[in-house]
Amino acid sequence: MNRHKAVIISPSLLSADFSRLGQEVSDVENAGADWLHVDVMDGIFVPNLTIGPLVVSAIKKVARIPLDVHLMIMDPGRYVADFQAAGADILHVHPEATQHLHRVLGQIREYGMKAGVALNPATSLEAIRHVLPELDVIMIMTVNPGFAGQAFIENMIPKVVALRDMLRESRRDIFIEVDGGVTPHNARRLIESGVNALVAGSAIFGHPPYADAIESLRH
Ligand code: DX5
Ligand code: ZN
């Protein structure tokens, strides 16, 4: 992926108004969003249930920017083909949700998508050390996944720094993304710690106008 100079902003549609999803997508795009973050939950890996490939393909019809799809589902390998068909550009899976992370990441790339992992707050970076060659993006969860609007876990900043150091040492060009509780208050520290992409739900959809909300995360 091309490493932008500016940080990438990926609004989480979980906090959008689902009764006017198409309009919300256009509005955040016009407000300067770089990617669209789509949260898929199965009620088992996380307590909440959200959307599946059908809604992702509806979003794809109106979206002009890449779909950053976050699978919070058990055994995600079962759905790689479905989310590719639905239009995912980046597909994140959780190592805690699969017995065969290496295989699933290979499948994601075989289907032509960028391969991402999302790490729960308690999951060590060791979970991905041996699959770095298979990865395009690593997403550090800065909340426990499942819901929008939760408080940022401060202790994830040293984890981001440790990841940045691990990637420097291994000389891998892999994006660092963070997801959960991102606000203008912590965005600057995250960017300084080496983050390339910020996911934000409530900080954007709960704080219109969206262009100002996005701008205040970037700077
Ligand atoms: C949490 C989701 C996040 C969430 C972010 O499980 O993965 O993407 O929607 O929302 P905020 O930014 O409100 O924490
Ligand atoms: Zn997410």
mmCIF file of C-alpha atoms in Angstrom, residues 9 11 27-33 182-185 187 198 200-219:
data_model
loop_
_atom_site.group_PDB
_atom_site.id
_atom_site.type_symbol
_atom_site.label_atom_id
_atom_site.label_comp_id
_atom_site.label_asym_id
_atom_site.label_seq_id
_atom_site.Cartn_x
_atom_site.Cartn_y
_atom_site.Cartn_z
ATOM 1 C CA ILE A 9 -8.910 8.331 8.541
ATOM 2 C CA PRO A 11 -14.754 6.370 9.798
ATOM 3 C CA ASP A 27 -21.110 12.607 3.510
ATOM 4 C CA VAL A 28 -17.969 11.196 5.153
ATOM 5 C CA GLU A 29 -16.325 10.763 1.751
ATOM 6 C CA ASN A 30 -17.016 14.397 0.906
ATOM 7 C CA ALA A 31 -15.730 15.324 4.369
ATOM 8 C CA GLY A 32 -12.317 13.802 3.547
ATOM 9 C CA ALA A 33 -12.457 10.188 4.748
ATOM 10 C CA VAL A 182 -10.025 7.402 19.089
ATOM 11 C CA THR A 183 -10.653 11.119 19.688
ATOM 12 C CA PRO A 184 -8.889 14.397 18.842
ATOM 13 C CA HIS A 185 -7.493 14.143 22.394
ATOM 14 C CA ALA A 187 -5.059 11.071 17.951
ATOM 15 C CA LEU A 198 -7.113 5.856 12.621
ATOM 16 C CA ALA A 200 -13.146 6.550 14.488
ATOM 17 C CA GLY A 201 -16.873 6.039 14.961
ATOM 18 C CA SER A 202 -18.389 8.281 17.603
ATOM 19 C CA ALA A 203 -15.675 10.942 17.230
ATOM 20 C CA ILE A 204 -16.888 11.500 13.638
ATOM 21 C CA PHE A 205 -20.574 10.543 13.414
ATOM 22 C CA GLY A 206 -21.308 11.950 16.887
ATOM 23 C CA HIS A 207 -19.569 15.259 16.133
ATOM 24 C CA PRO A 208 -20.828 16.849 12.933
ATOM 25 C CA PRO A 209 -19.881 18.587 10.752
ATOM 26 C CA TYR A 210 -17.893 15.550 9.633
ATOM 27 C CA ALA A 211 -15.239 17.567 7.801
ATOM 28 C CA ASP A 212 -14.294 19.363 11.030
ATOM 29 C CA ALA A 213 -14.334 16.101 13.008
ATOM 30 C CA ILE A 214 -12.017 14.433 10.460
ATOM 31 C CA GLU A 215 -9.733 17.442 10.326
ATOM 32 C CA SER A 216 -9.383 17.559 14.100
ATOM 33 C CA LEU A 217 -8.315 13.880 14.137
ATOM 34 C CA ARG A 218 -5.718 14.495 11.435
ATOM 35 C CA HIS A 219 -4.148 17.485 13.187
#
